[in-house]
Short mmCIF file of C-alpha atoms and ligand atoms in Angstrom, two decimals:
data_model
loop_
_atom_site.label_atom_id
_atom_site.label_comp_id
_atom_site.label_asym_id
_atom_site.label_seq_id
_atom_site.Cartn_x
_atom_site.Cartn_y
_atom_site.Cartn_z
CA MET R 255 0.56 31.95 -55.98
CA ILE R 256 4.13 30.95 -56.85
CA GLY R 257 4.66 27.31 -57.49
CA LYS R 258 0.94 26.62 -57.58
CA LYS R 259 -1.06 25.20 -60.46
CA GLU R 260 -3.90 27.09 -62.06
CA GLY R 261 -7.30 25.99 -60.90
CA ARG R 262 -9.34 25.37 -57.74
CA ILE R 263 -10.01 22.02 -56.13
CA PHE R 264 -13.33 21.18 -54.64
CA SER R 265 -14.30 17.85 -53.07
CA GLY R 266 -16.66 16.45 -50.62
CA VAL R 267 -17.33 13.49 -48.40
CA GLN R 268 -20.81 12.50 -47.07
CA PRO R 269 -21.20 12.41 -43.28
CA THR R 270 -22.99 9.04 -43.30
CA GLY R 271 -20.68 7.44 -40.62
CA ASN R 272 -18.16 4.58 -40.82
CA LEU R 273 -15.50 6.61 -42.59
CA HIS R 274 -13.14 3.89 -43.88
CA LEU R 275 -9.82 3.10 -45.37
CA GLY R 276 -11.23 3.43 -48.93
CA ASN R 277 -12.27 7.01 -48.14
CA TYR R 278 -8.79 7.71 -46.88
CA LEU R 279 -6.81 6.13 -49.62
CA GLY R 280 -9.15 6.97 -52.47
CA ALA R 281 -9.98 10.49 -51.42
CA ILE R 282 -8.79 12.21 -48.23
CA ARG R 283 -5.10 11.39 -48.58
CA ASN R 284 -5.19 12.89 -52.04
CA PHE R 285 -6.92 15.94 -50.64
CA VAL R 286 -3.98 16.43 -48.39
CA ARG R 287 -1.40 16.02 -51.09
CA LEU R 288 -3.10 18.41 -53.49
CA GLN R 289 -3.01 21.33 -51.00
CA SER R 290 0.56 22.19 -51.85
CA GLN R 291 -0.37 22.59 -55.52
CA TYR R 292 -3.85 24.20 -55.61
CA GLU R 293 -6.26 26.38 -53.75
CA CYS R 294 -8.57 23.77 -52.06
CA ILE R 295 -12.05 23.69 -50.67
CA TYR R 296 -13.15 20.57 -48.83
CA CYS R 297 -16.71 20.22 -47.90
CA VAL R 298 -18.72 17.91 -45.55
CA VAL R 299 -21.77 17.32 -47.73
CA GLU R 300 -24.67 16.74 -45.34
CA LEU R 301 -27.30 17.68 -47.86
CA HIS R 302 -26.19 14.51 -49.70
CA ALA R 303 -26.26 12.52 -46.43
CA ILE R 304 -29.96 13.13 -45.93
CA THR R 305 -30.96 11.73 -49.36
CA GLN R 306 -31.39 8.50 -47.26
CA TRP R 307 -32.93 9.10 -43.88
CA GLN R 308 -30.52 9.50 -40.81
CA PRO R 309 -31.28 10.42 -37.26
CA PRO R 310 -30.59 14.16 -36.84
CA THR R 311 -28.04 13.57 -34.01
CA GLU R 312 -26.16 11.26 -36.31
CA VAL R 313 -26.01 13.90 -39.06
CA SER R 314 -24.41 16.30 -36.80
CA SER R 315 -21.97 13.87 -35.15
CA ASN R 316 -21.00 12.32 -38.53
CA THR R 317 -20.44 15.91 -39.86
CA ARG R 318 -17.94 16.49 -37.09
CA GLU R 319 -16.38 13.08 -37.80
CA VAL R 320 -15.63 13.97 -41.47
CA ALA R 321 -14.31 17.36 -40.46
CA ALA R 322 -12.08 15.84 -37.83
CA ALA R 323 -10.85 13.35 -40.34
CA TYR R 324 -9.95 16.14 -42.81
CA LEU R 325 -7.95 17.93 -40.11
CA ALA R 326 -6.31 14.83 -38.66
CA ALA R 327 -5.21 13.67 -42.13
CA GLY R 328 -3.42 17.01 -42.49
CA ILE R 329 -5.54 19.58 -44.28
CA GLU R 330 -4.39 23.03 -43.33
CA VAL R 331 -7.30 25.30 -42.58
CA LYS R 332 -5.25 28.49 -42.65
CA GLN R 333 -4.59 28.16 -46.41
CA HIS R 334 -7.55 26.04 -47.38
CA ILE R 335 -11.29 25.87 -46.54
CA ILE R 336 -13.18 23.18 -44.64
CA PHE R 337 -16.85 23.65 -43.97
CA ASN R 338 -20.18 21.94 -43.98
CA GLN R 339 -22.36 22.43 -46.98
CA SER R 340 -25.72 23.49 -45.37
CA GLN R 341 -24.15 26.74 -44.09
CA VAL R 342 -23.69 27.94 -47.73
CA THR R 343 -27.14 28.28 -49.29
CA ALA R 344 -25.79 29.01 -52.77
CA HIS R 345 -25.08 25.22 -53.21
CA ALA R 346 -28.87 24.51 -53.06
CA GLU R 347 -29.71 27.53 -55.15
CA LEU R 348 -27.49 26.45 -57.92
CA ALA R 349 -28.65 22.87 -57.59
CA TRP R 350 -32.17 23.96 -58.40
CA ILE R 351 -30.98 25.81 -61.53
CA PHE R 352 -29.04 22.76 -62.53
CA ASN R 353 -32.12 20.60 -61.93
CA CYS R 354 -33.62 22.67 -64.81
CA VAL R 355 -30.49 22.16 -66.98
CA ALA R 356 -29.94 18.43 -66.48
CA ARG R 357 -32.08 16.04 -68.49
CA LEU R 358 -33.89 13.14 -67.04
CA GLY R 359 -32.27 10.86 -69.46
CA TRP R 360 -28.83 11.88 -68.09
CA LEU R 361 -29.85 11.09 -64.50
CA ASP R 362 -31.49 7.84 -65.53
CA ARG R 363 -28.02 6.63 -66.47
CA MET R 364 -26.45 7.17 -63.02
CA THR R 365 -25.36 3.75 -61.73
CA GLN R 366 -24.99 4.91 -58.14
CA PHE R 367 -28.68 5.76 -57.93
CA LYS R 368 -29.55 2.28 -59.24
CA GLU R 369 -27.29 0.71 -56.63
CA LYS R 370 -28.58 2.82 -53.69
CA ALA R 371 -32.20 2.81 -54.61
CA GLY R 372 -32.15 -0.97 -55.03
CA LYS R 373 -35.13 -2.88 -56.50
CA ASP R 374 -37.82 -0.66 -55.14
CA LYS R 375 -36.81 2.63 -56.72
CA GLU R 376 -40.45 4.07 -56.36
CA ARG R 377 -39.57 4.39 -52.64
CA ALA R 378 -36.31 6.24 -53.11
CA SER R 379 -36.21 9.95 -52.34
CA ALA R 380 -36.38 12.54 -55.10
CA GLY R 381 -33.25 13.85 -53.49
CA LEU R 382 -31.36 10.66 -54.10
CA TYR R 383 -32.31 10.83 -57.72
CA ALA R 384 -31.28 14.49 -58.09
CA TYR R 385 -28.16 14.19 -56.05
CA PRO R 386 -25.72 14.43 -58.95
CA THR R 387 -27.02 17.83 -59.86
CA LEU R 388 -26.32 19.00 -56.38
CA MET R 389 -22.84 17.56 -56.57
CA ALA R 390 -22.31 19.57 -59.84
CA ALA R 391 -23.63 22.61 -58.19
CA GLU R 392 -21.31 22.52 -55.14
CA ILE R 393 -18.29 22.18 -57.37
CA LEU R 394 -19.38 24.88 -59.85
CA VAL R 395 -20.61 27.36 -57.40
CA TYR R 396 -16.88 27.88 -56.70
CA LYS R 397 -16.00 27.40 -60.38
CA GLY R 398 -14.01 24.43 -59.24
CA THR R 399 -11.81 23.00 -61.87
CA HIS R 400 -10.24 19.83 -60.41
CA VAL R 401 -12.06 17.29 -58.24
CA PRO R 402 -10.16 14.54 -56.39
CA VAL R 403 -12.35 11.50 -55.86
CA GLY R 404 -12.42 7.68 -55.92
CA GLU R 405 -13.20 5.83 -59.04
CA ASP R 406 -16.89 5.44 -58.13
CA GLN R 407 -17.54 9.22 -58.73
CA LYS R 408 -16.21 9.37 -62.26
CA GLN R 409 -19.77 9.20 -63.79
CA HIS R 410 -21.05 11.99 -61.51
CA LEU R 411 -18.16 14.23 -62.63
CA GLU R 412 -18.87 13.44 -66.34
CA LEU R 413 -22.49 14.65 -65.59
CA ALA R 414 -21.11 17.81 -64.03
CA ARG R 415 -19.21 18.44 -67.27
CA ASP R 416 -22.41 17.94 -69.33
CA ILE R 417 -24.37 20.24 -67.01
CA ALA R 418 -21.67 22.94 -67.30
CA ALA R 419 -21.43 22.60 -71.03
CA LYS R 420 -25.24 22.75 -71.48
CA PHE R 421 -25.53 25.66 -69.21
CA ASN R 422 -22.79 27.60 -71.10
CA HIS R 423 -24.45 26.67 -74.41
CA ASP R 424 -28.02 27.52 -73.44
CA TYR R 425 -27.16 30.87 -72.05
CA LYS R 426 -24.43 31.55 -74.59
CA ARG R 427 -21.87 32.48 -71.92
CA ASP R 428 -18.65 30.78 -70.93
CA VAL R 429 -19.49 30.70 -67.20
CA PHE R 430 -18.58 27.27 -65.88
CA PRO R 431 -15.27 25.40 -66.38
CA LEU R 432 -15.43 21.65 -67.41
CA VAL R 433 -14.20 19.93 -64.32
CA GLU R 434 -11.41 17.44 -64.32
CA PRO R 435 -11.59 14.40 -62.16
CA LEU R 436 -8.34 13.61 -60.26
CA ILE R 437 -8.48 9.84 -59.59
CA LEU R 438 -5.08 9.46 -58.12
CA GLY R 439 -2.97 6.73 -56.34
CA ALA R 440 -2.95 2.95 -56.16
CA ALA R 441 -6.27 2.55 -54.25
CA THR R 442 -8.94 4.37 -56.26
CA ARG R 443 -11.34 1.52 -55.55
CA VAL R 444 -10.69 -0.35 -52.38
CA MET R 445 -12.81 -3.53 -52.18
CA SER R 446 -14.60 -5.09 -49.21
CA LEU R 447 -12.45 -7.34 -47.02
CA LYS R 448 -15.14 -9.95 -47.10
CA ASP R 449 -15.96 -9.88 -50.92
CA GLY R 450 -13.41 -8.78 -53.51
CA SER R 451 -16.17 -8.07 -55.97
CA SER R 452 -17.93 -5.32 -53.97
CA LYS R 453 -16.62 -1.93 -52.99
CA MET R 454 -15.59 -1.09 -49.32
CA SER R 455 -18.52 0.96 -48.29
CA LYS R 456 -19.79 2.85 -45.34
CA SER R 457 -23.21 1.22 -45.65
CA ASP R 458 -22.13 -2.47 -45.70
CA SER R 459 -23.87 -4.10 -42.71
CA ALA R 460 -20.84 -6.25 -42.09
CA ASP R 461 -18.33 -4.30 -40.09
CA LEU R 462 -15.63 -6.88 -40.85
CA SER R 463 -15.94 -5.76 -44.49
CA ARG R 464 -14.11 -2.46 -43.85
CA ILE R 465 -11.41 -0.82 -41.76
CA ASN R 466 -12.99 2.18 -40.13
CA MET R 467 -10.99 5.32 -39.32
CA THR R 468 -12.12 4.88 -35.78
CA ASP R 469 -11.00 1.21 -35.38
CA ASP R 470 -8.41 0.63 -32.73
CA VAL R 471 -5.13 -1.19 -33.34
CA ASP R 472 -6.48 -4.54 -32.27
CA THR R 473 -9.63 -4.23 -34.34
CA ILE R 474 -7.53 -3.39 -37.46
CA ALA R 475 -5.27 -6.34 -36.95
CA ARG R 476 -8.31 -8.69 -36.41
CA LYS R 477 -10.13 -7.48 -39.40
CA ILE R 478 -7.11 -8.03 -41.59
CA LYS R 479 -6.60 -11.43 -40.16
CA LYS R 480 -10.15 -12.34 -40.87
CA ALA R 481 -10.18 -10.84 -44.42
CA LYS R 482 -11.34 -13.35 -47.03
CA THR R 483 -8.49 -14.86 -49.09
CA ASP R 484 -7.87 -18.01 -51.12
CA SER R 485 -5.46 -20.78 -50.13
CA ASP R 486 -2.79 -20.00 -52.69
CA VAL R 487 0.50 -18.25 -52.02
CA LEU R 488 1.03 -14.82 -53.52
CA PRO R 489 2.34 -14.81 -57.05
CA SER R 490 5.60 -13.13 -58.03
CA GLU R 491 4.01 -11.63 -61.19
CA PRO R 492 1.00 -9.28 -61.25
CA GLY R 493 -0.69 -11.52 -63.88
CA GLY R 494 -0.84 -14.24 -61.15
CA LEU R 495 -3.44 -12.13 -59.29
CA LYS R 496 -5.98 -12.55 -62.12
CA GLY R 497 -9.16 -14.17 -60.91
CA ARG R 498 -8.11 -13.67 -57.29
CA PRO R 499 -9.97 -10.43 -56.35
CA GLU R 500 -9.44 -10.68 -52.55
CA ALA R 501 -5.69 -11.25 -52.96
CA ALA R 502 -5.50 -8.49 -55.44
CA ASN R 503 -7.36 -6.14 -53.14
CA LEU R 504 -5.04 -6.83 -50.13
CA VAL R 505 -2.07 -6.37 -52.33
CA GLY R 506 -3.59 -3.08 -53.69
CA ILE R 507 -4.04 -1.87 -50.10
CA TYR R 508 -0.49 -2.78 -49.21
CA MET R 509 0.80 -0.99 -52.28
CA ALA R 510 -1.19 2.15 -51.58
CA LEU R 511 -0.15 2.23 -47.85
CA ALA R 512 3.50 1.61 -48.55
CA GLU R 513 3.36 4.00 -51.63
CA THR R 514 5.15 1.52 -53.81
CA ASP R 515 4.39 -0.41 -56.98
CA ILE R 516 3.02 -3.89 -57.45
CA ASN R 517 6.25 -5.40 -58.57
CA SER R 518 7.94 -4.41 -55.41
CA VAL R 519 5.14 -5.84 -53.24
CA LEU R 520 5.25 -9.08 -55.17
CA GLY R 521 8.95 -9.08 -55.20
CA GLN R 522 8.87 -9.05 -51.43
CA PHE R 523 5.94 -11.43 -50.84
CA GLY R 524 5.67 -13.57 -53.92
CA GLY R 525 5.76 -17.25 -53.00
CA GLN R 526 4.60 -16.53 -49.43
CA GLY R 527 1.24 -17.36 -47.96
CA PHE R 528 -1.27 -14.98 -46.23
CA GLY R 529 0.05 -16.12 -42.94
CA VAL R 530 3.07 -13.97 -43.65
CA PHE R 531 1.47 -11.34 -45.71
CA LYS R 532 -1.54 -10.41 -43.48
CA PRO R 533 0.55 -9.53 -40.40
CA ALA R 534 2.83 -7.33 -42.49
CA LEU R 535 -0.23 -5.58 -43.98
CA ALA R 536 -1.80 -5.19 -40.52
CA GLU R 537 1.47 -3.67 -39.17
CA LEU R 538 1.69 -1.21 -42.10
CA ALA R 539 -2.02 -0.22 -41.84
CA ILE R 540 -1.69 0.42 -38.12
CA GLU R 541 1.67 2.41 -38.58
CA THR R 542 -0.18 4.61 -41.21
CA LEU R 543 -3.46 5.08 -39.49
CA ALA R 544 -2.57 5.24 -35.83
CA PRO R 545 -1.20 8.82 -35.75
CA ILE R 546 -4.17 10.11 -37.73
CA GLN R 547 -6.51 8.27 -35.36
CA THR R 548 -4.88 9.74 -32.27
CA GLU R 549 -5.32 13.26 -33.68
CA PHE R 550 -8.89 12.38 -34.85
CA ARG R 551 -9.95 11.33 -31.31
CA ARG R 552 -8.40 14.43 -29.77
CA LEU R 553 -10.41 16.65 -32.21
CA MET R 554 -13.63 14.65 -31.61
CA ASN R 555 -13.35 15.40 -27.90
CA ASP R 556 -13.73 19.11 -28.57
CA PRO R 557 -16.91 19.47 -30.74
CA GLY R 558 -17.22 23.21 -29.93
CA SER R 559 -13.81 23.91 -31.65
CA LEU R 560 -14.77 21.78 -34.62
CA ASP R 561 -18.13 23.68 -35.02
CA SER R 562 -16.45 27.07 -34.88
CA LEU R 563 -13.86 25.92 -37.33
CA LEU R 564 -16.73 24.82 -39.72
CA GLY R 565 -18.41 28.20 -39.19
CA SER R 566 -15.44 30.22 -40.23
CA GLY R 567 -14.75 27.94 -43.11
CA ALA R 568 -18.30 28.51 -44.27
CA ASP R 569 -17.90 32.30 -44.00
CA ARG R 570 -14.97 32.02 -46.34
CA ALA R 571 -16.73 29.67 -48.69
CA ARG R 572 -19.75 31.96 -48.87
CA ALA R 573 -17.49 34.89 -49.80
CA LEU R 574 -16.39 32.85 -52.81
CA ALA R 575 -19.76 31.46 -53.75
CA ASP R 576 -21.85 34.63 -53.40
CA PRO R 577 -20.49 36.56 -56.46
CA ILE R 578 -20.74 33.45 -58.56
CA ILE R 579 -24.43 32.68 -57.69
CA ALA R 580 -25.19 36.37 -58.19
CA GLU R 581 -23.60 36.18 -61.66
CA VAL R 582 -25.61 33.06 -62.53
CA LYS R 583 -28.84 34.60 -61.37
CA GLU R 584 -28.32 37.60 -63.53
CA ILE R 585 -27.52 35.37 -66.54
CA VAL R 586 -30.67 33.36 -66.01
CA GLY R 587 -32.75 36.45 -65.84
CA PHE R 588 -33.63 36.73 -62.16
CA ILE R 589 -34.23 40.35 -61.00
CA ARG R 590 -32.27 41.72 -58.08
CA PRO R 591 -32.78 45.31 -56.93
P1 AMP W 636 -18.51 8.67 -49.83
O1 AMP W 636 -18.17 7.61 -48.77
O2 AMP W 636 -19.42 8.13 -50.87
O3 AMP W 636 -18.92 10.02 -49.36
O4 AMP W 636 -17.15 8.93 -50.57
C1 AMP W 636 -16.21 9.88 -50.21
C2 AMP W 636 -14.96 9.79 -51.14
O5 AMP W 636 -14.35 8.53 -50.83
C3 AMP W 636 -15.33 9.80 -52.64
O6 AMP W 636 -14.33 10.54 -53.28
C4 AMP W 636 -15.32 8.35 -53.03
O7 AMP W 636 -14.99 8.19 -54.42
C5 AMP W 636 -14.20 7.79 -52.16
N1 AMP W 636 -14.39 6.33 -51.86
C6 AMP W 636 -15.51 5.78 -51.28
N2 AMP W 636 -15.41 4.53 -51.20
C7 AMP W 636 -14.24 4.12 -51.72
C8 AMP W 636 -13.52 2.96 -51.99
N3 AMP W 636 -13.96 1.73 -51.56
N4 AMP W 636 -12.29 2.97 -52.52
C9 AMP W 636 -11.74 4.17 -52.91
N5 AMP W 636 -12.29 5.41 -52.79
C10 AMP W 636 -13.58 5.37 -52.21
N1 LIG W 637 -21.00 12.12 -54.19
C1 LIG W 637 -19.77 11.89 -53.50
C2 LIG W 637 -19.69 10.54 -52.88
O1 LIG W 637 -20.73 9.88 -52.66
C3 LIG W 637 -19.49 12.92 -52.45
C4 LIG W 637 -19.60 14.27 -52.99
C5 LIG W 637 -20.60 15.14 -52.83
C6 LIG W 637 -18.60 14.96 -53.80
N2 LIG W 637 -20.31 16.28 -53.50
C7 LIG W 637 -19.12 16.19 -54.04
C8 LIG W 637 -17.32 14.67 -54.27
C9 LIG W 637 -18.40 17.16 -54.84
C10 LIG W 637 -16.65 15.54 -54.98
C11 LIG W 637 -17.17 16.82 -55.27
O2 LIG W 637 -18.65 10.05 -52.61
#
């Protein structure tokens, strides 16, 4: 692998619908970039998606949606692997073993569980609680070393490191690598367009809070126009965005889309109001997303091809995971004839 870095990338996106600009800028765009440097495995993680109930038809259509987004964004399936998780049973097998390695105290600290379970955590599924052990398992069943994610996944990756270290320690074998999070780019935490203090999220009931990968050009323009702001002009120095979360978020999105730095955005728009900035941002968002969306729609019109592509990706993933899960089972003491 000349010119490539040592290591194997693994990452995943949940098929829970409403794939949005945060998923693209925080994760999928980085997945595409990393493929020139590493061997990459990108998974559609539907075992995670059912930790909160979803109608079966939506699980399958959302799975195709994430696969189509990976492809439309530019992931090369000849060199790299795209598949849906449930086709490779080794993920769930290793997850069980990791459930026996991870400590309750570790899982109790996971902030995403607290957010997702809400006030009534007695009613959350056991799967939602154990989800970070499954996430560790799917990375480590390939001995993945680097994991590109948005900022919100950092804590789960620290847990994956703790699980790997404890497994290696308990069984006195150097089996699993300590994964490195790759939190890259200017938009590792894109905020809601309606509230600069909460993350842009698939599950926000307000559609105006996010730009979906499926939004058409007019919808993108309308959502940016309606995005919450304050009545000030944009500052010419980054310090002037302090205490202005909505303005900071829109500037951050512009920066990430234009692949530039904050000083150049504020150099261009400092002193101007949102009446000037928002149309420029809308134009940039449309210019970046439109070609991906066209390809995305084309792929979604042919579900049969997507399914067979996921099937052959899963075959290749299984070939990598099978010897690793066999090694782990032997280490743990499970008999195989
Ligand atoms: P999820 O939507 O939870 O399946 O997330 C898929 C990927 O997108 C993960 O790497 C997340 O960290 C990333 N992500 C999700 N929401 C955002 C956001 N608002 N800003 C940046 N990255 C995000
Ligand atoms: N938990 C991640 C999220 O909610 C998605 C995910 C599942 C993932 N498994 C993963 C990310 C493995 C990276 C590696 O965004």
